[in-house]
Amino acid sequence: MGEEVEAQMKRIEATKGVIGTLVVDPDGVPIRSTLDQSMTLQYAGQLRQLVALARSAVRDIDPQNDLSALRVRSKTNEIIVVTENNYLVIGIQKLPEPDVSMGMGTGSPLGLEYPGWLQKE
Amino acid sequence: AKSTKAATKKKEEAVETGTGWEEWSQGKALVRPPDQMELTEAELKEEITRILTANNPHAPQNIVRYSFKERSYKPINVVDQMAVHFVLEGSLVHQDSEEARKLRVKEVDGGDVEEAGDEDRPDSAASRINKKEPKVTNQFNFSNRASQTLNNPMRDRICQTEPPPRSSFSATANQWEIYDAYVQELQKQEKNKEKQKGTHSQKDNGKSKKVMLMETQSEDVTKWTMASKILERTISQNTFDDIAQDFKYFEDASDEFREQEGTLLPLWKFQYDKAKTLSVTALCWNNKYQDLFAVGLGSYNFSRQGCGMLLFYSLKNPAFPEYIYPTSSGVMCLDIHAQHSHLVAVGFYDGCVAVYSLKEEGQEPVYKSTAKTGKHTDPVWQVRWQSDDMDSNHNFYSVSSDGRVVSWTLVKNELVFTDIIRLTLNCAVSEGPEGAQAPTSGTSFDFHRQIDYMFLVGTEEGKIHKCSKTYSSQFLETYDAHSMAVDTVKWNYFHPKVFVSCSSDWTVKIWDHTINTPMFVFDLQAAVGDVAWSPYSSTVFAVVTTDGTVHVFDLSVNKYEAICQQLVVDKKKTKLTHVEFNPIHPVIIVGDDRGYVTSFKLSPNLRKKPKAKKGHELPKGPEVEVAKMEKLLSLLREPDQNSG
């Protein structure tokens, strides 16, 4: 089980667009990170507080509920925090440029003409 | 009073001055004191007169005063003879006197105070008797005596204790804090109850404690497996955001301009490194989790047989498969159980069948057939789960090139097989038992959706046999379907009589099982890999050919041509091998011989529902689909009947 998770984390880290990942244990200590020390500590500190606030908000409305994930999108990045067992698994991803179509198939002529999101109406 | 007083006083005096003389005059000579005067009898009988006078015997009789007139001392004859015996000053006041009036006024004001103040006086007896009257202070004799008690000196004594240790405590009281507190209380109570129950429960607690310890000792990584999975999916969603949007929302608007044709919008592409050399041999969607599908990988190339793989992908994470099971032999077919979607039946190139359980960890199948337990001797081309048998054991069927259709039952830990039918060259019946009953290979089969016992088997010669589970020796019917091996045969989802078959002889044929000749025949200019009915319409089906094209037909729209023919992969390099419709989303997945699976979204034209007539409500439900198909078939049947 541990190996699968390791492999998963490595995959995530290797994904194009991912700036960094880090994992924070329940005590607030970062146990795994691909960023440098200062950034790690900053992210860990800030996000812990944010997660606590979000969790308080969710549980205040319904105490039987609990926070599972938090996504913060900014102009350039998206910070994704997933909570489990009071661990925080954090990923920072650079948002793809809106014009570039990602991951299309090799041959279809129609798909590349209009990226889907433009045609939402 | 005075006179009597004086008289008595005088008598006393007389007695004083002449004590002996008096006794002597009385003449009682019984007792004679020794110093008594001796008198004669004559002297005793002498009468002496006594005279009471008002003279004070103590008053001096020879007072002399100096007289200035005569310039000499003159004796005073008149001497005051008053002797004062007793004087008592009184405090009585006449009630009419002025002073009484004054006192009465004072009494009204504060007579009590005066009374109390005057208690010390020695003449207070009178005041006690007259309590109601105001106390009168004696004007002449009153003296106020004040005295001060000793005032104890005041002294400050200070004692300072050490202040109790203080700490600031702040907390918030939210809904969830309250809830948590209650939950903890409940747990405590339950623990107490358990403790009271007895020793056996304590043992259980002991065991659970051990488990807890183990968990904490084991790697921390397991704690956040789910989290990392979710993270991966989220990241991939972001990366493929536009595809996800397309998947959900994009409807090809240009379909309105194209009369009947539709298009396929490419969505995600699924690939796995290690599967690059293998071709997709089977695809199956999971009924319960409709974003999960299984891909079987193996090789159709007879000469090059290597290992195979069973992969599960989720639409939510196109980058990496959810489950990976490497197999020793190429996977040729697979089926996911309709109800128990963790059970997957797999047929291999080497003739084995196996059942994998997704719930189990590990890469080995839960059940596997071996040579002893009746595995096929040739590749297994199709497996299908069936409903549980009477003992509620799961069972599935497999068909193989060795000509056997076998039913496998999962009994406890074993796979028990039962030959259902043997496919033989159905030559003229007259040959009978003498003729060589060489088995033919079955290449595909499908079970009827409503009629449980009926199923179709397609063979390598191109014949399709309609069989029944209960009759093992005879076919119900045989159709001369194709000139080459029947690759796929599939019953229609809605219409109970219709099925479709496809073959490498470039044709796709649609049949009514009561009629021996096909209803529709489509020639597609290239070897057909697979055909699949759509789950939402009885007249729509998709076909993939080895020239890399996907054809989608809608018989209610166009009976002769496909309404969509789209080249999806590079014509020269890859061949499409399988196609499957998603149960609920308008998505199809197409597998090819390079190990890729591509997903496409069906444009609206391909998913047409029957148009409602004005005034009528849109009819829904399978009956409509059946009716639709029936209408088509009846059009065809009439000419047949007319001609036949």
mmCIF file of N, CA, C and O in Angstrom, chain A residues 1-2 5-6 8-9 11-12 18 23 31-32 56 59-60 63-64 71 73 78 80 82 84-85 87 89-91 93 96 100-108 110-111 114 116-117 119-120, chain B residues 174-176 179-180 219-232 234-235 237-240 242-243 245-246 249-250 252-254 263 265-267 269 320 361 566-569:
data_model
loop_
_atom_site.group_PDB
_atom_site.id
_atom_site.type_symbol
_atom_site.label_atom_id
_atom_site.label_comp_id
_atom_site.label_asym_id
_atom_site.label_seq_id
_atom_site.Cartn_x
_atom_site.Cartn_y
_atom_site.Cartn_z
ATOM 1 N N MET A 1 0.841 -1.201 0.000
ATOM 2 C CA MET A 1 0.000 0.000 0.000
ATOM 3 C C MET A 1 0.873 1.247 0.000
ATOM 4 O O MET A 1 0.639 2.187 -0.718
ATOM 5 N N GLY A 2 1.883 1.184 0.789
ATOM 6 C CA GLY A 2 2.736 2.361 0.897
ATOM 7 C C GLY A 2 3.417 2.659 -0.429
ATOM 8 O O GLY A 2 3.569 3.813 -0.816
ATOM 9 N N VAL A 5 1.184 4.388 -2.904
ATOM 10 C CA VAL A 5 1.015 5.809 -2.619
ATOM 11 C C VAL A 5 2.262 6.582 -3.025
ATOM 12 O O VAL A 5 2.182 7.673 -3.590
ATOM 13 N N GLU A 6 3.398 5.986 -2.740
ATOM 14 C CA GLU A 6 4.654 6.633 -3.146
ATOM 15 C C GLU A 6 4.665 6.856 -4.644
ATOM 16 O O GLU A 6 4.997 7.947 -5.131
ATOM 17 N N GLN A 8 2.174 7.013 -6.600
ATOM 18 C CA GLN A 8 1.169 8.001 -6.956
ATOM 19 C C GLN A 8 1.715 9.414 -6.775
ATOM 20 O O GLN A 8 1.560 10.289 -7.629
ATOM 21 N N MET A 9 2.337 9.600 -5.613
ATOM 22 C CA MET A 9 2.860 10.939 -5.328
ATOM 23 C C MET A 9 3.919 11.319 -6.351
ATOM 24 O O MET A 9 3.969 12.458 -6.821
ATOM 25 N N ARG A 11 4.092 10.330 -9.369
ATOM 26 C CA ARG A 11 3.406 10.655 -10.628
ATOM 27 C C ARG A 11 2.880 12.063 -10.615
ATOM 28 O O ARG A 11 2.997 12.813 -11.576
ATOM 29 N N ILE A 12 2.254 12.389 -9.468
ATOM 30 C CA ILE A 12 1.690 13.737 -9.363
ATOM 31 C C ILE A 12 2.794 14.767 -9.508
ATOM 32 O O ILE A 12 2.665 15.754 -10.238
ATOM 33 N N VAL A 18 2.507 20.839 -12.469
ATOM 34 C CA VAL A 18 2.494 20.805 -11.005
ATOM 35 C C VAL A 18 3.760 21.487 -10.496
ATOM 36 O O VAL A 18 4.864 21.075 -10.810
ATOM 37 N N VAL A 23 3.081 17.312 1.987
ATOM 38 C CA VAL A 23 2.203 16.589 2.889
ATOM 39 C C VAL A 23 2.523 17.044 4.304
ATOM 40 O O VAL A 23 3.685 17.060 4.709
ATOM 41 N N ILE A 31 5.904 16.624 6.242
ATOM 42 C CA ILE A 31 6.691 15.406 6.212
ATOM 43 C C ILE A 31 7.228 15.106 4.828
ATOM 44 O O ILE A 31 8.051 14.241 4.656
ATOM 45 N N ARG A 32 6.716 15.805 3.860
ATOM 46 C CA ARG A 32 7.173 15.478 2.509
ATOM 47 C C ARG A 32 6.955 16.699 1.651
ATOM 48 O O ARG A 32 5.874 17.292 1.696
ATOM 49 N N SER A 56 -13.992 24.734 10.346
ATOM 50 C CA SER A 56 -14.902 25.292 11.347
ATOM 51 C C SER A 56 -16.195 25.743 10.684
ATOM 52 O O SER A 56 -17.282 25.502 11.207
ATOM 53 N N ARG A 59 -18.300 22.631 9.706
ATOM 54 C CA ARG A 59 -18.851 21.878 10.821
ATOM 55 C C ARG A 59 -19.822 22.709 11.642
ATOM 56 O O ARG A 59 -20.688 22.170 12.317
ATOM 57 N N ASP A 60 -19.649 23.998 11.564
ATOM 58 C CA ASP A 60 -20.578 24.844 12.311
ATOM 59 C C ASP A 60 -21.985 24.693 11.753
ATOM 60 O O ASP A 60 -22.963 24.687 12.487
ATOM 61 N N PRO A 63 -22.607 19.729 12.256
ATOM 62 C CA PRO A 63 -21.488 19.141 12.984
ATOM 63 C C PRO A 63 -21.138 17.732 12.528
ATOM 64 O O PRO A 63 -20.025 17.277 12.755
ATOM 65 N N GLN A 64 -22.051 17.062 11.848
ATOM 66 C CA GLN A 64 -21.713 15.714 11.453
ATOM 67 C C GLN A 64 -20.902 15.685 10.180
ATOM 68 O O GLN A 64 -20.384 14.655 9.799
ATOM 69 N N ARG A 71 -10.000 23.998 -2.401
ATOM 70 C CA ARG A 71 -9.268 24.436 -3.586
ATOM 71 C C ARG A 71 -9.253 25.947 -3.623
ATOM 72 O O ARG A 71 -10.285 26.581 -3.501
ATOM 73 N N ARG A 73 -8.135 28.940 -5.953
ATOM 74 C CA ARG A 73 -7.669 29.271 -7.293
ATOM 75 C C ARG A 73 -7.252 30.731 -7.318
ATOM 76 O O ARG A 73 -8.011 31.597 -6.883
ATOM 77 N N GLU A 78 -3.313 27.140 -8.798
ATOM 78 C CA GLU A 78 -4.373 26.595 -7.971
ATOM 79 C C GLU A 78 -3.739 25.772 -6.869
ATOM 80 O O GLU A 78 -2.877 24.937 -7.127
ATOM 81 N N ILE A 80 -4.456 23.028 -4.147
ATOM 82 C CA ILE A 80 -5.453 22.015 -3.817
ATOM 83 C C ILE A 80 -5.032 21.363 -2.516
ATOM 84 O O ILE A 80 -3.920 20.868 -2.400
ATOM 85 N N VAL A 82 -6.169 18.449 0.186
ATOM 86 C CA VAL A 82 -7.080 17.344 0.470
ATOM 87 C C VAL A 82 -6.778 16.863 1.887
ATOM 88 O O VAL A 82 -5.618 16.646 2.230
ATOM 89 N N GLU A 84 -7.190 14.186 5.066
ATOM 90 C CA GLU A 84 -7.570 12.837 5.453
ATOM 91 C C GLU A 84 -6.882 12.525 6.759
ATOM 92 O O GLU A 84 -5.670 12.694 6.868
ATOM 93 N N ASN A 85 -7.656 12.075 7.733
ATOM 94 C CA ASN A 85 -7.090 11.740 9.041
ATOM 95 C C ASN A 85 -6.281 12.884 9.628
ATOM 96 O O ASN A 85 -5.259 12.653 10.264
ATOM 97 N N TYR A 87 -4.362 14.673 8.149
ATOM 98 C CA TYR A 87 -3.212 14.969 7.306
ATOM 99 C C TYR A 87 -3.666 15.909 6.190
ATOM 100 O O TYR A 87 -4.789 15.819 5.730
ATOM 101 N N VAL A 89 -2.793 16.921 2.362
ATOM 102 C CA VAL A 89 -2.011 16.643 1.157
ATOM 103 C C VAL A 89 -2.249 17.814 0.223
ATOM 104 O O VAL A 89 -3.375 18.074 -0.173
ATOM 105 N N ILE A 90 -1.196 18.528 -0.055
ATOM 106 C CA ILE A 90 -1.316 19.807 -0.770
ATOM 107 C C ILE A 90 -0.609 19.723 -2.109
ATOM 108 O O ILE A 90 0.507 19.203 -2.198
ATOM 109 N N GLY A 91 -1.272 20.224 -3.118
ATOM 110 C CA GLY A 91 -0.626 20.288 -4.423
ATOM 111 C C GLY A 91 -0.791 21.688 -4.990
ATOM 112 O O GLY A 91 -1.842 22.305 -4.849
ATOM 113 N N GLN A 93 -0.636 23.758 -8.439
ATOM 114 C CA GLN A 93 -0.615 23.514 -9.868
ATOM 115 C C GLN A 93 -0.719 24.824 -10.612
ATOM 116 O O GLN A 93 -1.500 25.709 -10.238
ATOM 117 N N PRO A 96 -3.477 25.769 -16.523
ATOM 118 C CA PRO A 96 -3.139 25.735 -17.949
ATOM 119 C C PRO A 96 -3.671 26.983 -18.641
ATOM 120 O O PRO A 96 -4.697 27.528 -18.251
ATOM 121 N N VAL A 100 -4.726 26.782 -24.931
ATOM 122 C CA VAL A 100 -4.081 25.534 -25.330
ATOM 123 C C VAL A 100 -4.981 24.366 -24.995
ATOM 124 O O VAL A 100 -5.454 24.227 -23.889
ATOM 125 N N SER A 101 -5.235 23.510 -25.969
ATOM 126 C CA SER A 101 -6.048 22.326 -25.671
ATOM 127 C C SER A 101 -5.120 21.204 -25.275
ATOM 128 O O SER A 101 -4.147 20.915 -25.959
ATOM 129 N N MET A 102 -5.420 20.610 -24.164
ATOM 130 C CA MET A 102 -4.508 19.614 -23.617
ATOM 131 C C MET A 102 -5.035 18.200 -23.887
ATOM 132 O O MET A 102 -6.215 17.955 -23.819
ATOM 133 N N GLY A 103 -4.167 17.350 -24.155
ATOM 134 C CA GLY A 103 -4.497 15.922 -24.139
ATOM 135 C C GLY A 103 -5.480 15.480 -25.204
ATOM 136 O O GLY A 103 -6.307 14.616 -24.978
ATOM 137 N N MET A 104 -5.473 16.054 -26.338
ATOM 138 C CA MET A 104 -6.415 15.625 -27.372
ATOM 139 C C MET A 104 -5.898 14.385 -28.073
ATOM 140 O O MET A 104 -4.732 14.055 -28.015
ATOM 141 N N GLY A 105 -6.772 13.772 -28.768
ATOM 142 C CA GLY A 105 -6.405 12.549 -29.478
ATOM 143 C C GLY A 105 -5.499 12.831 -30.668
ATOM 144 O O GLY A 105 -5.255 13.976 -31.034
ATOM 145 N N THR A 106 -5.031 11.817 -31.247
ATOM 146 C CA THR A 106 -4.046 12.022 -32.321
ATOM 147 C C THR A 106 -4.669 12.505 -33.610
ATOM 148 O O THR A 106 -4.143 13.375 -34.259
ATOM 149 N N GLY A 107 -5.782 11.958 -33.981
ATOM 150 C CA GLY A 107 -6.152 12.192 -35.367
ATOM 151 C C GLY A 107 -7.431 12.936 -35.636
ATOM 152 O O GLY A 107 -7.708 13.256 -36.778
ATOM 153 N N SER A 108 -8.217 13.226 -34.638
ATOM 154 C CA SER A 108 -9.559 13.660 -35.033
ATOM 155 C C SER A 108 -9.532 15.101 -35.519
ATOM 156 O O SER A 108 -9.094 15.996 -34.823
ATOM 157 N N LEU A 110 -12.027 17.140 -36.080
ATOM 158 C CA LEU A 110 -13.053 18.043 -35.571
ATOM 159 C C LEU A 110 -12.705 18.616 -34.199
ATOM 160 O O LEU A 110 -13.016 19.733 -33.884
ATOM 161 N N GLY A 111 -12.074 17.823 -33.418
ATOM 162 C CA GLY A 111 -11.906 18.232 -32.023
ATOM 163 C C GLY A 111 -11.077 19.478 -31.837
ATOM 164 O O GLY A 111 -11.278 20.240 -30.914
ATOM 165 N N TYR A 114 -12.691 23.860 -32.300
ATOM 166 C CA TYR A 114 -13.182 24.745 -31.251
ATOM 167 C C TYR A 114 -13.047 24.058 -29.903
ATOM 168 O O TYR A 114 -13.668 23.043 -29.678
ATOM 169 N N GLY A 116 -13.769 23.067 -26.325
ATOM 170 C CA GLY A 116 -15.110 22.873 -25.824
ATOM 171 C C GLY A 116 -15.657 24.004 -24.987
ATOM 172 O O GLY A 116 -16.803 24.387 -25.122
ATOM 173 N N TRP A 117 -14.835 24.624 -24.183
ATOM 174 C CA TRP A 117 -15.400 25.541 -23.208
ATOM 175 C C TRP A 117 -15.903 26.812 -23.837
ATOM 176 O O TRP A 117 -16.690 27.540 -23.256
ATOM 177 N N GLN A 119 -17.781 26.910 -26.328
ATOM 178 C CA GLN A 119 -19.071 26.668 -26.947
ATOM 179 C C GLN A 119 -20.131 26.337 -25.915
ATOM 180 O O GLN A 119 -21.092 25.678 -26.229
ATOM 181 N N LYS A 120 -19.936 26.811 -24.737
ATOM 182 C CA LYS A 120 -20.841 26.368 -23.686
ATOM 183 C C LYS A 120 -22.267 26.812 -23.898
ATOM 184 O O LYS A 120 -23.184 26.207 -23.418
ATOM 185 N N ASN B 174 -18.577 26.468 19.097
ATOM 186 C CA ASN B 174 -19.290 26.331 17.836
ATOM 187 C C ASN B 174 -20.244 25.165 17.927
ATOM 188 O O ASN B 174 -20.197 24.376 18.850
ATOM 189 N N GLN B 175 -21.036 25.047 16.894
ATOM 190 C CA GLN B 175 -21.907 23.876 16.815
ATOM 191 C C GLN B 175 -21.092 22.607 16.883
ATOM 192 O O GLN B 175 -21.461 21.645 17.546
ATOM 193 N N TRP B 176 -19.939 22.604 16.191
ATOM 194 C CA TRP B 176 -19.235 21.340 16.090
ATOM 195 C C TRP B 176 -18.453 21.039 17.342
ATOM 196 O O TRP B 176 -18.248 19.861 17.671
ATOM 197 N N TYR B 179 -20.946 19.466 19.447
ATOM 198 C CA TYR B 179 -21.232 18.127 18.925
ATOM 199 C C TYR B 179 -20.116 17.170 19.310
ATOM 200 O O TYR B 179 -20.355 16.057 19.767
ATOM 201 N N ASP B 180 -18.880 17.610 19.135
ATOM 202 C CA ASP B 180 -17.736 16.746 19.455
ATOM 203 C C ASP B 180 -17.747 16.361 20.921
ATOM 204 O O ASP B 180 -17.463 15.213 21.278
ATOM 205 N N GLU B 219 3.913 2.513 8.221
ATOM 206 C CA GLU B 219 4.261 3.754 7.551
ATOM 207 C C GLU B 219 3.152 4.784 7.589
ATOM 208 O O GLU B 219 1.989 4.460 7.436
ATOM 209 N N ASP B 220 3.563 5.994 7.715
ATOM 210 C CA ASP B 220 2.580 7.079 7.747
ATOM 211 C C ASP B 220 1.873 7.236 6.417
ATOM 212 O O ASP B 220 0.827 7.809 6.346
ATOM 213 N N VAL B 221 2.506 6.734 5.391
ATOM 214 C CA VAL B 221 1.991 6.974 4.045
ATOM 215 C C VAL B 221 0.572 6.462 3.878
ATOM 216 O O VAL B 221 -0.232 7.044 3.175
ATOM 217 N N THR B 222 0.273 5.365 4.546
ATOM 218 C CA THR B 222 -1.055 4.791 4.348
ATOM 219 C C THR B 222 -2.151 5.687 4.874
ATOM 220 O O THR B 222 -3.298 5.552 4.481
ATOM 221 N N LYS B 223 -1.792 6.605 5.740
ATOM 222 C CA LYS B 223 -2.830 7.428 6.326
ATOM 223 C C LYS B 223 -3.481 8.337 5.290
ATOM 224 O O LYS B 223 -4.622 8.718 5.422
ATOM 225 N N TRP B 224 -2.710 8.726 4.327
ATOM 226 C CA TRP B 224 -3.283 9.692 3.402
ATOM 227 C C TRP B 224 -3.313 9.190 1.980
ATOM 228 O O TRP B 224 -3.131 9.953 1.041
ATOM 229 N N THR B 225 -3.592 7.892 1.830
ATOM 230 C CA THR B 225 -3.682 7.340 0.472
ATOM 231 C C THR B 225 -4.817 7.963 -0.301
ATOM 232 O O THR B 225 -4.645 8.377 -1.446
ATOM 233 N N MET B 226 -5.970 7.990 0.349
ATOM 234 C CA MET B 226 -7.124 8.535 -0.363
ATOM 235 C C MET B 226 -6.871 9.977 -0.753
ATOM 236 O O MET B 226 -7.241 10.422 -1.834
ATOM 237 N N ALA B 227 -6.247 10.693 0.163
ATOM 238 C CA ALA B 227 -6.018 12.112 -0.102
ATOM 239 C C ALA B 227 -5.146 12.292 -1.335
ATOM 240 O O ALA B 227 -5.413 13.146 -2.184
ATOM 241 N N SER B 228 -4.116 11.485 -1.437
ATOM 242 C CA SER B 228 -3.231 11.673 -2.587
ATOM 243 C C SER B 228 -3.943 11.284 -3.876
ATOM 244 O O SER B 228 -3.745 11.884 -4.927
ATOM 245 N N LYS B 229 -4.826 10.323 -3.741
ATOM 246 C CA LYS B 229 -5.600 9.918 -4.919
ATOM 247 C C LYS B 229 -6.492 11.063 -5.393
ATOM 248 O O LYS B 229 -6.576 11.374 -6.578
ATOM 249 N N ILE B 230 -7.148 11.646 -4.407
ATOM 250 C CA ILE B 230 -8.025 12.754 -4.758
ATOM 251 C C ILE B 230 -7.222 13.900 -5.348
ATOM 252 O O ILE B 230 -7.655 14.574 -6.295
ATOM 253 N N LEU B 231 -6.053 14.114 -4.777
ATOM 254 C CA LEU B 231 -5.212 15.188 -5.296
ATOM 255 C C LEU B 231 -4.847 14.927 -6.744
ATOM 256 O O LEU B 231 -4.900 15.821 -7.597
ATOM 257 N N GLU B 232 -4.491 13.679 -6.997
ATOM 258 C CA GLU B 232 -4.115 13.350 -8.367
ATOM 259 C C GLU B 232 -5.272 13.620 -9.324
ATOM 260 O O GLU B 232 -5.111 14.178 -10.409
ATOM 261 N N THR B 234 -7.747 15.634 -8.870
ATOM 262 C CA THR B 234 -8.029 17.062 -8.991
ATOM 263 C C THR B 234 -7.061 17.708 -9.962
ATOM 264 O O THR B 234 -7.444 18.513 -10.802
ATOM 265 N N ILE B 235 -5.810 17.337 -9.824
ATOM 266 C CA ILE B 235 -4.802 17.926 -10.713
ATOM 267 C C ILE B 235 -5.100 17.551 -12.155
ATOM 268 O O ILE B 235 -5.011 18.373 -13.065
ATOM 269 N N GLN B 237 -7.919 16.843 -13.333
ATOM 270 C CA GLN B 237 -9.100 17.573 -13.768
ATOM 271 C C GLN B 237 -8.725 18.971 -14.221
ATOM 272 O O GLN B 237 -9.233 19.488 -15.211
ATOM 273 N N ASN B 238 -7.821 19.573 -13.473
ATOM 274 C CA ASN B 238 -7.365 20.907 -13.865
ATOM 275 C C ASN B 238 -6.638 20.869 -15.192
ATOM 276 O O ASN B 238 -6.829 21.720 -16.053
ATOM 277 N N THR B 239 -5.805 19.859 -15.324
ATOM 278 C CA THR B 239 -5.019 19.774 -16.550
ATOM 279 C C THR B 239 -5.923 19.552 -17.749
ATOM 280 O O THR B 239 -5.745 20.143 -18.793
ATOM 281 N N PHE B 240 -6.884 18.686 -17.565
ATOM 282 C CA PHE B 240 -7.767 18.364 -18.680
ATOM 283 C C PHE B 240 -9.088 19.078 -18.515
ATOM 284 O O PHE B 240 -10.137 18.544 -18.854
ATOM 285 N N ASP B 242 -10.555 21.507 -19.948
ATOM 286 C CA ASP B 242 -11.449 21.744 -21.080
ATOM 287 C C ASP B 242 -12.136 20.454 -21.531
ATOM 288 O O ASP B 242 -13.289 20.468 -21.940
ATOM 289 N N ILE B 243 -11.435 19.373 -21.392
ATOM 290 C CA ILE B 243 -12.068 18.106 -21.775
ATOM 291 C C ILE B 243 -13.205 17.789 -20.813
ATOM 292 O O ILE B 243 -14.286 17.345 -21.211
ATOM 293 N N GLN B 245 -14.959 19.858 -19.223
ATOM 294 C CA GLN B 245 -16.076 20.742 -19.545
ATOM 295 C C GLN B 245 -16.830 20.233 -20.757
ATOM 296 O O GLN B 245 -18.049 20.209 -20.789
ATOM 297 N N ASP B 246 -16.045 19.816 -21.760
ATOM 298 C CA ASP B 246 -16.671 19.268 -22.961
ATOM 299 C C ASP B 246 -17.546 18.083 -22.634
ATOM 300 O O ASP B 246 -18.668 17.958 -23.091
ATOM 301 N N TYR B 249 -20.660 19.414 -20.775
ATOM 302 C CA TYR B 249 -21.555 20.453 -21.276
ATOM 303 C C TYR B 249 -21.605 20.627 -22.779
ATOM 304 O O TYR B 249 -22.541 21.179 -23.304
ATOM 305 N N PHE B 250 -20.589 20.158 -23.443
ATOM 306 C CA PHE B 250 -20.515 20.527 -24.843
ATOM 307 C C PHE B 250 -21.536 19.769 -25.668
ATOM 308 O O PHE B 250 -21.601 18.546 -25.628
ATOM 309 N N ASP B 252 -22.643 19.685 -29.606
ATOM 310 C CA ASP B 252 -22.210 20.201 -30.896
ATOM 311 C C ASP B 252 -23.350 20.963 -31.548
ATOM 312 O O ASP B 252 -24.314 20.359 -32.024
ATOM 313 N N ALA B 253 -23.216 22.262 -31.581
ATOM 314 C CA ALA B 253 -24.319 23.059 -32.098
ATOM 315 C C ALA B 253 -24.478 22.897 -33.587
ATOM 316 O O ALA B 253 -25.564 23.069 -34.130
ATOM 317 N N SER B 254 -23.375 22.538 -34.227
ATOM 318 C CA SER B 254 -23.463 22.430 -35.681
ATOM 319 C C SER B 254 -24.315 21.260 -36.123
ATOM 320 O O SER B 254 -24.638 21.125 -37.297
ATOM 321 N N THR B 263 -21.470 13.749 -34.968
ATOM 322 C CA THR B 263 -20.013 13.662 -34.855
ATOM 323 C C THR B 263 -19.635 13.075 -33.518
ATOM 324 O O THR B 263 -20.435 12.988 -32.591
ATOM 325 N N LEU B 265 -16.951 13.730 -30.565
ATOM 326 C CA LEU B 265 -15.964 14.663 -30.047
ATOM 327 C C LEU B 265 -14.951 13.892 -29.216
ATOM 328 O O LEU B 265 -15.332 13.197 -28.274
ATOM 329 N N PRO B 266 -13.705 13.989 -29.558
ATOM 330 C CA PRO B 266 -12.727 13.236 -28.773
ATOM 331 C C PRO B 266 -12.589 13.815 -27.365
ATOM 332 O O PRO B 266 -12.504 15.022 -27.188
ATOM 333 N N LEU B 267 -12.602 12.956 -26.419
ATOM 334 C CA LEU B 267 -12.379 13.378 -25.029
ATOM 335 C C LEU B 267 -11.045 12.805 -24.583
ATOM 336 O O LEU B 267 -10.069 12.916 -25.304
ATOM 337 N N LYS B 269 -7.920 10.450 -23.525
ATOM 338 C CA LYS B 269 -7.234 9.310 -24.100
ATOM 339 C C LYS B 269 -6.510 8.599 -22.978
ATOM 340 O O LYS B 269 -5.846 9.234 -22.150
ATOM 341 N N PHE B 320 -3.659 7.719 -15.321
ATOM 342 C CA PHE B 320 -3.118 6.484 -14.776
ATOM 343 C C PHE B 320 -4.258 5.545 -14.430
ATOM 344 O O PHE B 320 -5.303 5.983 -13.978
ATOM 345 N N GLU B 361 -6.867 -7.100 -2.153
ATOM 346 C CA GLU B 361 -5.575 -6.533 -2.523
ATOM 347 C C GLU B 361 -4.742 -7.619 -3.166
ATOM 348 O O GLU B 361 -4.989 -8.788 -2.992
ATOM 349 N N GLN B 566 -16.487 8.386 -38.672
ATOM 350 C CA GLN B 566 -15.403 9.276 -38.272
ATOM 351 C C GLN B 566 -14.114 8.498 -38.116
ATOM 352 O O GLN B 566 -14.072 7.453 -37.470
ATOM 353 N N LEU B 567 -13.094 9.092 -38.691
ATOM 354 C CA LEU B 567 -11.779 8.499 -38.543
ATOM 355 C C LEU B 567 -11.193 8.978 -37.220
ATOM 356 O O LEU B 567 -11.083 10.174 -36.984
ATOM 357 N N VAL B 568 -10.891 8.072 -36.372
ATOM 358 C CA VAL B 568 -10.461 8.513 -35.054
ATOM 359 C C VAL B 568 -8.985 8.272 -34.790
ATOM 360 O O VAL B 568 -8.396 8.877 -33.921
ATOM 361 N N VAL B 569 -8.422 7.356 -35.497
ATOM 362 C CA VAL B 569 -6.997 7.133 -35.287
ATOM 363 C C VAL B 569 -6.309 7.111 -36.647
ATOM 364 O O VAL B 569 -6.965 7.050 -37.684
#
